[in-house]
Amino acid sequence: MKLTRIFEPITINKTEFKNRMVVSAMVTNYCNEDGTPTEKFMAYHEHKAKGGYGIIITEDFAVTRTAGASKTLAGLWEDRQVEPWRVFTDRIHKAGAKTIAQIYHAGRETSSQITGEQPIAPSAIKDPTMPETPREMSVNEIRDLEKAFVDAALRAKAAGFDGVEVHGAHGYLI
Ligand SMILES: Cc1cc2nc3c(=O)[nH]c(=O)nc-3n(C[C@H](O)[C@H](O)[C@H](O)COP(=O)(O)O)c2cc1C
């Protein structure tokens, strides 16, 4: 009887991963303020890929310019960000792993100190652990945000990511 299949390949929705060892999403704060990767960010993940992980899930990419809960976070809110992220995915692929972009909007779990704007949420109800009361979103804003998630996912695909993961924990907007 086999005790573990962790080193065996697995195919998920037509993509083959060389093993089942996964780096879960972890914010590094190693990105530039414009949402692009720094050399430090790329080297950090490349090191894990070279170490043998089959799947690397990145930290949560902001889907709009004001979606993030920190300033030096990954972002895919505009087309200009695709090429820098292509450099990253190429390096991970060359090192033998696949990589999945986590995407999110922090909603009321961020602050105007970070984004320059009052946070948004389904209702104007403050998280007791956060400094500000968010503003209630309009229906049009909700539709725009749906599109922002789709566009970010498409940019992730264009940048060479092997999938996306939608982050909906911690009270984040979705
Ligand atoms: C520094 C740090 C940053 C994290 N950032 C994220 C994140 O961006 N997205 C996410 O879904 N989980 C995040 N997590 C949670 C981890 O992915 C993981 O689920 C958690 O650490 C539990 O796994 P563990 O018991 O192996 O540590 C973070 C965890 C840590 C320690």
PDB file of N, CA, C and O in Angstrom, residues 89-142:
ATOM      1  N   THR A  89       6.719  34.632 -13.951  1.00  0.00           N
ATOM      2  CA  THR A  89       6.215  33.273 -14.239  1.00  0.00           C
ATOM      3  C   THR A  89       7.231  32.489 -15.067  1.00  0.00           C
ATOM      4  O   THR A  89       7.392  31.292 -14.857  1.00  0.00           O
ATOM      5  N   ASP A  90       7.943  33.178 -15.972  1.00  0.00           N
ATOM      6  CA  ASP A  90       8.989  32.486 -16.757  1.00  0.00           C
ATOM      7  C   ASP A  90      10.050  31.899 -15.829  1.00  0.00           C
ATOM      8  O   ASP A  90      10.500  30.765 -16.014  1.00  0.00           O
ATOM      9  N   ARG A  91      10.448  32.672 -14.859  1.00  0.00           N
ATOM     10  CA  ARG A  91      11.496  32.202 -13.937  1.00  0.00           C
ATOM     11  C   ARG A  91      11.009  31.010 -13.115  1.00  0.00           C
ATOM     12  O   ARG A  91      11.756  30.045 -12.886  1.00  0.00           O
ATOM     13  N   ILE A  92       9.760  31.056 -12.672  1.00  0.00           N
ATOM     14  CA  ILE A  92       9.213  29.943 -11.884  1.00  0.00           C
ATOM     15  C   ILE A  92       9.102  28.689 -12.765  1.00  0.00           C
ATOM     16  O   ILE A  92       9.455  27.573 -12.333  1.00  0.00           O
ATOM     17  N   HIS A  93       8.634  28.874 -13.988  1.00  0.00           N
ATOM     18  CA  HIS A  93       8.501  27.720 -14.890  1.00  0.00           C
ATOM     19  C   HIS A  93       9.868  27.108 -15.212  1.00  0.00           C
ATOM     20  O   HIS A  93      10.015  25.887 -15.212  1.00  0.00           O
ATOM     21  N   LYS A  94      10.848  27.975 -15.448  1.00  0.00           N
ATOM     22  CA  LYS A  94      12.203  27.467 -15.732  1.00  0.00           C
ATOM     23  C   LYS A  94      12.757  26.691 -14.548  1.00  0.00           C
ATOM     24  O   LYS A  94      13.528  25.746 -14.706  1.00  0.00           O
ATOM     25  N   ALA A  95      12.352  27.087 -13.366  1.00  0.00           N
ATOM     26  CA  ALA A  95      12.819  26.394 -12.157  1.00  0.00           C
ATOM     27  C   ALA A  95      11.997  25.128 -11.885  1.00  0.00           C
ATOM     28  O   ALA A  95      12.229  24.437 -10.894  1.00  0.00           O
ATOM     29  N   GLY A  96      11.014  24.839 -12.746  1.00  0.00           N
ATOM     30  CA  GLY A  96      10.337  23.543 -12.691  1.00  0.00           C
ATOM     31  C   GLY A  96       9.002  23.519 -11.965  1.00  0.00           C
ATOM     32  O   GLY A  96       8.411  22.451 -11.796  1.00  0.00           O
ATOM     33  N   ALA A  97       8.494  24.670 -11.541  1.00  0.00           N
ATOM     34  CA  ALA A  97       7.215  24.680 -10.817  1.00  0.00           C
ATOM     35  C   ALA A  97       6.140  25.397 -11.625  1.00  0.00           C
ATOM     36  O   ALA A  97       6.423  26.031 -12.640  1.00  0.00           O
ATOM     37  N   LYS A  98       4.907  25.257 -11.163  1.00  0.00           N
ATOM     38  CA  LYS A  98       3.805  26.044 -11.712  1.00  0.00           C
ATOM     39  C   LYS A  98       3.432  27.101 -10.665  1.00  0.00           C
ATOM     40  O   LYS A  98       3.738  26.960  -9.476  1.00  0.00           O
ATOM     41  N   THR A  99       2.758  28.152 -11.137  1.00  0.00           N
ATOM     42  CA  THR A  99       2.417  29.201 -10.179  1.00  0.00           C
ATOM     43  C   THR A  99       1.009  29.734 -10.394  1.00  0.00           C
ATOM     44  O   THR A  99       0.563  29.922 -11.537  1.00  0.00           O
ATOM     45  N   ILE A 100       0.340  29.928  -9.289  1.00  0.00           N
ATOM     46  CA  ILE A 100      -1.061  30.371  -9.282  1.00  0.00           C
ATOM     47  C   ILE A 100      -1.130  31.738  -8.608  1.00  0.00           C
ATOM     48  O   ILE A 100      -0.542  31.944  -7.537  1.00  0.00           O
ATOM     49  N   ALA A 101      -1.825  32.673  -9.250  1.00  0.00           N
ATOM     50  CA  ALA A 101      -1.952  34.025  -8.682  1.00  0.00           C
ATOM     51  C   ALA A 101      -3.194  34.074  -7.791  1.00  0.00           C
ATOM     52  O   ALA A 101      -4.298  33.780  -8.247  1.00  0.00           O
ATOM     53  N   GLN A 102      -2.993  34.439  -6.538  1.00  0.00           N
ATOM     54  CA  GLN A 102      -4.155  34.680  -5.689  1.00  0.00           C
ATOM     55  C   GLN A 102      -4.625  36.112  -5.960  1.00  0.00           C
ATOM     56  O   GLN A 102      -3.809  37.026  -6.054  1.00  0.00           O
ATOM     57  N   ILE A 103      -5.942  36.313  -6.095  1.00  0.00           N
ATOM     58  CA  ILE A 103      -6.463  37.668  -6.370  1.00  0.00           C
ATOM     59  C   ILE A 103      -7.471  38.052  -5.308  1.00  0.00           C
ATOM     60  O   ILE A 103      -8.187  37.190  -4.768  1.00  0.00           O
ATOM     61  N   TYR A 104      -7.545  39.347  -4.987  1.00  0.00           N
ATOM     62  CA  TYR A 104      -8.471  39.766  -3.918  1.00  0.00           C
ATOM     63  C   TYR A 104      -8.748  41.262  -3.923  1.00  0.00           C
ATOM     64  O   TYR A 104      -8.066  42.045  -4.594  1.00  0.00           O
ATOM     65  N   HIS A 105      -9.756  41.590  -3.116  1.00  0.00           N
ATOM     66  CA  HIS A 105     -10.016  42.985  -2.739  1.00  0.00           C
ATOM     67  C   HIS A 105     -10.222  42.975  -1.229  1.00  0.00           C
ATOM     68  O   HIS A 105     -11.058  42.231  -0.715  1.00  0.00           O
ATOM     69  N   ALA A 106      -9.469  43.811  -0.525  1.00  0.00           N
ATOM     70  CA  ALA A 106      -9.505  43.764   0.949  1.00  0.00           C
ATOM     71  C   ALA A 106     -10.770  44.374   1.542  1.00  0.00           C
ATOM     72  O   ALA A 106     -11.056  44.179   2.732  1.00  0.00           O
ATOM     73  N   GLY A 107     -11.554  45.111   0.739  1.00  0.00           N
ATOM     74  CA  GLY A 107     -12.798  45.682   1.276  1.00  0.00           C
ATOM     75  C   GLY A 107     -12.535  46.565   2.486  1.00  0.00           C
ATOM     76  O   GLY A 107     -11.684  47.462   2.449  1.00  0.00           O
ATOM     77  N   ARG A 108     -13.239  46.311   3.585  1.00  0.00           N
ATOM     78  CA  ARG A 108     -13.093  47.169   4.768  1.00  0.00           C
ATOM     79  C   ARG A 108     -11.846  46.813   5.586  1.00  0.00           C
ATOM     80  O   ARG A 108     -11.593  47.432   6.622  1.00  0.00           O
ATOM     81  N   GLU A 109     -11.086  45.793   5.119  1.00  0.00           N
ATOM     82  CA  GLU A 109      -9.879  45.379   5.856  1.00  0.00           C
ATOM     83  C   GLU A 109      -8.638  46.111   5.366  1.00  0.00           C
ATOM     84  O   GLU A 109      -7.543  45.566   5.393  1.00  0.00           O
ATOM     85  N   THR A 110      -8.820  47.320   4.842  1.00  0.00           N
ATOM     86  CA  THR A 110      -7.684  48.178   4.522  1.00  0.00           C
ATOM     87  C   THR A 110      -8.017  49.572   5.031  1.00  0.00           C
ATOM     88  O   THR A 110      -9.026  49.742   5.725  1.00  0.00           O
ATOM     89  N   SER A 111      -7.202  50.560   4.711  1.00  0.00           N
ATOM     90  CA  SER A 111      -7.462  51.893   5.261  1.00  0.00           C
ATOM     91  C   SER A 111      -7.022  52.966   4.270  1.00  0.00           C
ATOM     92  O   SER A 111      -6.219  52.689   3.357  1.00  0.00           O
ATOM     93  N   SER A 112      -7.520  54.196   4.477  1.00  0.00           N
ATOM     94  CA  SER A 112      -7.157  55.288   3.569  1.00  0.00           C
ATOM     95  C   SER A 112      -5.689  55.651   3.719  1.00  0.00           C
ATOM     96  O   SER A 112      -5.094  56.231   2.814  1.00  0.00           O
ATOM     97  N   GLN A 113      -5.083  55.293   4.829  1.00  0.00           N
ATOM     98  CA  GLN A 113      -3.633  55.528   4.994  1.00  0.00           C
ATOM     99  C   GLN A 113      -2.853  54.723   3.955  1.00  0.00           C
ATOM    100  O   GLN A 113      -1.797  55.138   3.501  1.00  0.00           O
ATOM    101  N   ILE A 114      -3.371  53.561   3.618  1.00  0.00           N
ATOM    102  CA  ILE A 114      -2.688  52.692   2.647  1.00  0.00           C
ATOM    103  C   ILE A 114      -3.116  53.034   1.216  1.00  0.00           C
ATOM    104  O   ILE A 114      -2.286  53.141   0.322  1.00  0.00           O
ATOM    105  N   THR A 115      -4.421  53.219   1.002  1.00  0.00           N
ATOM    106  CA  THR A 115      -4.928  53.343  -0.380  1.00  0.00           C
ATOM    107  C   THR A 115      -5.187  54.784  -0.805  1.00  0.00           C
ATOM    108  O   THR A 115      -5.356  55.050  -1.993  1.00  0.00           O
ATOM    109  N   GLY A 116      -5.284  55.703   0.173  1.00  0.00           N
ATOM    110  CA  GLY A 116      -5.622  57.086  -0.166  1.00  0.00           C
ATOM    111  C   GLY A 116      -7.112  57.319  -0.331  1.00  0.00           C
ATOM    112  O   GLY A 116      -7.542  58.420  -0.658  1.00  0.00           O
ATOM    113  N   GLU A 117      -7.924  56.268  -0.110  1.00  0.00           N
ATOM    114  CA  GLU A 117      -9.379  56.401  -0.247  1.00  0.00           C
ATOM    115  C   GLU A 117     -10.091  55.685   0.888  1.00  0.00           C
ATOM    116  O   GLU A 117      -9.570  54.702   1.431  1.00  0.00           O
ATOM    117  N   GLN A 118     -11.306  56.164   1.219  1.00  0.00           N
ATOM    118  CA  GLN A 118     -12.097  55.487   2.247  1.00  0.00           C
ATOM    119  C   GLN A 118     -12.377  54.049   1.788  1.00  0.00           C
ATOM    120  O   GLN A 118     -12.753  53.834   0.622  1.00  0.00           O
ATOM    121  N   PRO A 119     -12.210  53.068   2.664  1.00  0.00           N
ATOM    122  CA  PRO A 119     -12.466  51.682   2.262  1.00  0.00           C
ATOM    123  C   PRO A 119     -13.931  51.481   1.853  1.00  0.00           C
ATOM    124  O   PRO A 119     -14.802  52.222   2.307  1.00  0.00           O
ATOM    125  N   ILE A 120     -14.174  50.474   1.028  1.00  0.00           N
ATOM    126  CA  ILE A 120     -15.539  50.157   0.602  1.00  0.00           C
ATOM    127  C   ILE A 120     -15.950  48.796   1.143  1.00  0.00           C
ATOM    128  O   ILE A 120     -15.109  47.938   1.433  1.00  0.00           O
ATOM    129  N   ALA A 121     -17.286  48.605   1.299  1.00  0.00           N
ATOM    130  CA  ALA A 121     -17.811  47.349   1.840  1.00  0.00           C
ATOM    131  C   ALA A 121     -19.270  47.209   1.414  1.00  0.00           C
ATOM    132  O   ALA A 121     -19.867  48.166   0.913  1.00  0.00           O
ATOM    133  N   PRO A 122     -19.875  46.026   1.613  1.00  0.00           N
ATOM    134  CA  PRO A 122     -21.296  45.862   1.271  1.00  0.00           C
ATOM    135  C   PRO A 122     -22.182  46.810   2.090  1.00  0.00           C
ATOM    136  O   PRO A 122     -23.216  47.267   1.619  1.00  0.00           O
ATOM    137  N   SER A 123     -21.785  47.084   3.340  1.00  0.00           N
ATOM    138  CA  SER A 123     -22.529  48.005   4.201  1.00  0.00           C
ATOM    139  C   SER A 123     -21.522  48.904   4.901  1.00  0.00           C
ATOM    140  O   SER A 123     -20.355  48.546   5.043  1.00  0.00           O
ATOM    141  N   ALA A 124     -22.000  50.062   5.372  1.00  0.00           N
ATOM    142  CA  ALA A 124     -21.108  51.010   6.058  1.00  0.00           C
ATOM    143  C   ALA A 124     -20.959  50.596   7.526  1.00  0.00           C
ATOM    144  O   ALA A 124     -21.361  51.305   8.438  1.00  0.00           O
ATOM    145  N   ILE A 125     -20.423  49.409   7.715  1.00  0.00           N
ATOM    146  CA  ILE A 125     -20.242  48.873   9.071  1.00  0.00           C
ATOM    147  C   ILE A 125     -18.752  48.645   9.305  1.00  0.00           C
ATOM    148  O   ILE A 125     -18.081  47.949   8.524  1.00  0.00           O
ATOM    149  N   LYS A 126     -18.270  49.210  10.395  1.00  0.00           N
ATOM    150  CA  LYS A 126     -16.839  49.159  10.694  1.00  0.00           C
ATOM    151  C   LYS A 126     -16.442  47.791  11.238  1.00  0.00           C
ATOM    152  O   LYS A 126     -17.191  47.185  12.018  1.00  0.00           O
ATOM    153  N   ASP A 127     -15.290  47.310  10.843  1.00  0.00           N
ATOM    154  CA  ASP A 127     -14.686  46.160  11.508  1.00  0.00           C
ATOM    155  C   ASP A 127     -14.073  46.697  12.803  1.00  0.00           C
ATOM    156  O   ASP A 127     -13.252  47.627  12.749  1.00  0.00           O
ATOM    157  N   PRO A 128     -14.463  46.142  13.967  1.00  0.00           N
ATOM    158  CA  PRO A 128     -13.945  46.679  15.232  1.00  0.00           C
ATOM    159  C   PRO A 128     -12.422  46.695  15.328  1.00  0.00           C
ATOM    160  O   PRO A 128     -11.862  47.463  16.102  1.00  0.00           O
ATOM    161  N   THR A 129     -11.763  45.867  14.509  1.00  0.00           N
ATOM    162  CA  THR A 129     -10.303  45.823  14.579  1.00  0.00           C
ATOM    163  C   THR A 129      -9.649  46.824  13.624  1.00  0.00           C
ATOM    164  O   THR A 129      -8.431  46.917  13.571  1.00  0.00           O
ATOM    165  N   MET A 130     -10.464  47.546  12.843  1.00  0.00           N
ATOM    166  CA  MET A 130      -9.905  48.465  11.843  1.00  0.00           C
ATOM    167  C   MET A 130     -10.216  49.913  12.212  1.00  0.00           C
ATOM    168  O   MET A 130     -11.185  50.181  12.913  1.00  0.00           O
ATOM    169  N   PRO A 131      -9.399  50.861  11.712  1.00  0.00           N
ATOM    170  CA  PRO A 131      -9.541  52.248  12.150  1.00  0.00           C
ATOM    171  C   PRO A 131     -10.719  53.000  11.544  1.00  0.00           C
ATOM    172  O   PRO A 131     -11.177  53.979  12.115  1.00  0.00           O
ATOM    173  N   GLU A 132     -11.223  52.567  10.374  1.00  0.00           N
ATOM    174  CA  GLU A 132     -12.184  53.403   9.649  1.00  0.00           C
ATOM    175  C   GLU A 132     -13.502  52.691   9.363  1.00  0.00           C
ATOM    176  O   GLU A 132     -13.527  51.484   9.134  1.00  0.00           O
ATOM    177  N   THR A 133     -14.570  53.500   9.292  1.00  0.00           N
ATOM    178  CA  THR A 133     -15.855  52.969   8.822  1.00  0.00           C
ATOM    179  C   THR A 133     -15.844  52.992   7.295  1.00  0.00           C
ATOM    180  O   THR A 133     -15.522  54.021   6.697  1.00  0.00           O
ATOM    181  N   PRO A 134     -16.180  51.862   6.653  1.00  0.00           N
ATOM    182  CA  PRO A 134     -16.156  51.853   5.183  1.00  0.00           C
ATOM    183  C   PRO A 134     -17.386  52.559   4.608  1.00  0.00           C
ATOM    184  O   PRO A 134     -18.357  52.801   5.311  1.00  0.00           O
ATOM    185  N   ARG A 135     -17.298  52.847   3.345  1.00  0.00           N
ATOM    186  CA  ARG A 135     -18.412  53.414   2.598  1.00  0.00           C
ATOM    187  C   ARG A 135     -19.163  52.281   1.900  1.00  0.00           C
ATOM    188  O   ARG A 135     -18.537  51.349   1.385  1.00  0.00           O
ATOM    189  N   GLU A 136     -20.521  52.366   1.912  1.00  0.00           N
ATOM    190  CA  GLU A 136     -21.309  51.330   1.240  1.00  0.00           C
ATOM    191  C   GLU A 136     -21.150  51.443  -0.278  1.00  0.00           C
ATOM    192  O   GLU A 136     -21.257  52.528  -0.838  1.00  0.00           O
ATOM    193  N   MET A 137     -20.922  50.323  -0.944  1.00  0.00           N
ATOM    194  CA  MET A 137     -20.750  50.341  -2.401  1.00  0.00           C
ATOM    195  C   MET A 137     -22.092  50.541  -3.108  1.00  0.00           C
ATOM    196  O   MET A 137     -23.119  50.054  -2.637  1.00  0.00           O
ATOM    197  N   SER A 138     -22.058  51.175  -4.266  1.00  0.00           N
ATOM    198  CA  SER A 138     -23.262  51.270  -5.102  1.00  0.00           C
ATOM    199  C   SER A 138     -23.347  49.997  -5.960  1.00  0.00           C
ATOM    200  O   SER A 138     -22.364  49.259  -6.099  1.00  0.00           O
ATOM    201  N   VAL A 139     -24.510  49.787  -6.545  1.00  0.00           N
ATOM    202  CA  VAL A 139     -24.681  48.614  -7.416  1.00  0.00           C
ATOM    203  C   VAL A 139     -23.707  48.700  -8.604  1.00  0.00           C
ATOM    204  O   VAL A 139     -23.090  47.707  -8.982  1.00  0.00           O
ATOM    205  N   ASN A 140     -23.536  49.890  -9.137  1.00  0.00           N
ATOM    206  CA  ASN A 140     -22.594  50.045 -10.265  1.00  0.00           C
ATOM    207  C   ASN A 140     -21.166  49.695  -9.850  1.00  0.00           C
ATOM    208  O   ASN A 140     -20.417  49.077 -10.608  1.00  0.00           O
ATOM    209  N   GLU A 141     -20.809  50.095  -8.634  1.00  0.00           N
ATOM    210  CA  GLU A 141     -19.455  49.762  -8.153  1.00  0.00           C
ATOM    211  C   GLU A 141     -19.281  48.250  -8.009  1.00  0.00           C
ATOM    212  O   GLU A 141     -18.206  47.707  -8.261  1.00  0.00           O
ATOM    213  N   ILE A 142     -20.353  47.577  -7.584  1.00  0.00           N
ATOM    214  CA  ILE A 142     -20.274  46.109  -7.446  1.00  0.00           C
ATOM    215  C   ILE A 142     -20.036  45.489  -8.828  1.00  0.00           C
ATOM    216  O   ILE A 142     -19.191  44.608  -9.002  1.00  0.00           O
TER     217      ILE A 142
END
